[in-house]
Amino acid sequence: MQTVYILSGPAGVGKSTTSKALVRALKNSAYISGDYVSHMHVNGRQKPWESKFELSLIWNNILSLTQNFVSNGIDVVIDYVTFPDDAYWLRDRLKELNVNVVYTVLWVDPETLISRDQLRPPEHQMGKRCLILIEEFKESGLKNNHLLDTSQKSVDAINLVIEEIMNNKQYRIAD
Amino acid sequence: MQTVYILSGPAGVGKSTTSKALVRALKNSAYISGDYVSHMHVNGRQKPWESKFELSLIWNNILSLTQNFVSNGIDVVIDYVTFPDDAYWLRDRLKELNVNVVYTVLWVDPETLISRDQLRPPEHQMGKRCLILIEEFKESGLKNNHLLDTSQKSVDAINLVIEEIMNNKQYRIAD
């Protein structure tokens, strides 16, 4: 039985680093970057947070890739800012493939997020945009069992974070 | 009516540069890098030139993405080492979507390929691997009308190359 991991959270929370480490911890695994899939559409692209059409295109592409990987016995890690509605939509469309869907929203308190952001090279700093996404997640109807707070954890603890995501069943979306 | 452009050719022939310029010349367009799609599979990945399973997975992923884009009114540029069998396979699977499929194999004489390769930073030089792919294309049953020889053209001529690919109907795969 394959597992599809959706790693979400506000920008700057460590989604990519954690996703890449998770994909390397799995035996047969694929990595889908939602940002990359989003930018496959070049000319005519709308910002997905302003266009339902664009967001739907992105999620249909992520779904198709996920279906192909899972059908071939490959676990999937999706690295994308994913709100609960999108995660449940994906789970519903994967039902016939009989997979586990794990939805983990990485979380840090705003102070930690800003201090981590300031450690980045200036051209990669997100500034106040980090905080806007925190608010959007708070208003998204996200249930607490999908939250994984890494505020107190150092970057060295990434292996513990991955073990938690892989083994703690609280992050699974129930059928 | 949408168009799907498959830009192929041996490594080092300028596929990526040409594909990215082509995608920017189209009004509503998506760019699919076969190499990127191939490396979405991380652990358990086989080399696609040694594994039919892996090659099939890659092409099914490219097909799914292409179908989603075309269904949404978006032209697609596929940048990948594509042999005729793969191009015809894709065309067959896109038939019901009623699209044009343009299959262009960029070509340069071996001397030009090697001299261009030596202009790259050492870590990106392909060396003799360029020439192996030239032989594989020669043995692939590729028809001449899909070949676009850019040996005599400077990099400045990229706009002419793109116009040729977009407007010369010889590169289309007939239904």
GROMACS .gro file of N, CA and C in nm, chain A residues 8 10 86 104 106 119 145:
model
   21
    8SER      N    1   0.284   2.061   0.377
    8SER     CA    2   0.234   2.196   0.356
    8SER      C    3   0.287   2.289   0.465
   10PRO      N    4   0.320   2.747   0.578
   10PRO     CA    5   0.350   2.879   0.522
   10PRO      C    6   0.489   2.881   0.457
   86ASP      N    7  -0.781   2.150  -0.053
   86ASP     CA    8  -0.705   2.087  -0.161
   86ASP      C    9  -0.659   1.947  -0.121
  104THR      N   10   0.052   1.683   0.638
  104THR     CA   11   0.122   1.747   0.749
  104THR      C   12   0.148   1.893   0.717
  106LEU      N   13   0.353   2.191   0.834
  106LEU     CA   14   0.463   2.234   0.920
  106LEU      C   15   0.431   2.372   0.974
  119LEU      N   16   1.774   3.475   0.823
  119LEU     CA   17   1.900   3.401   0.803
  119LEU      C   18   1.924   3.369   0.655
  145ASN      N   19  -0.476   1.811   1.438
  145ASN     CA   20  -0.399   1.687   1.424
  145ASN      C   21  -0.308   1.687   1.302
   0.00000   0.00000   0.00000
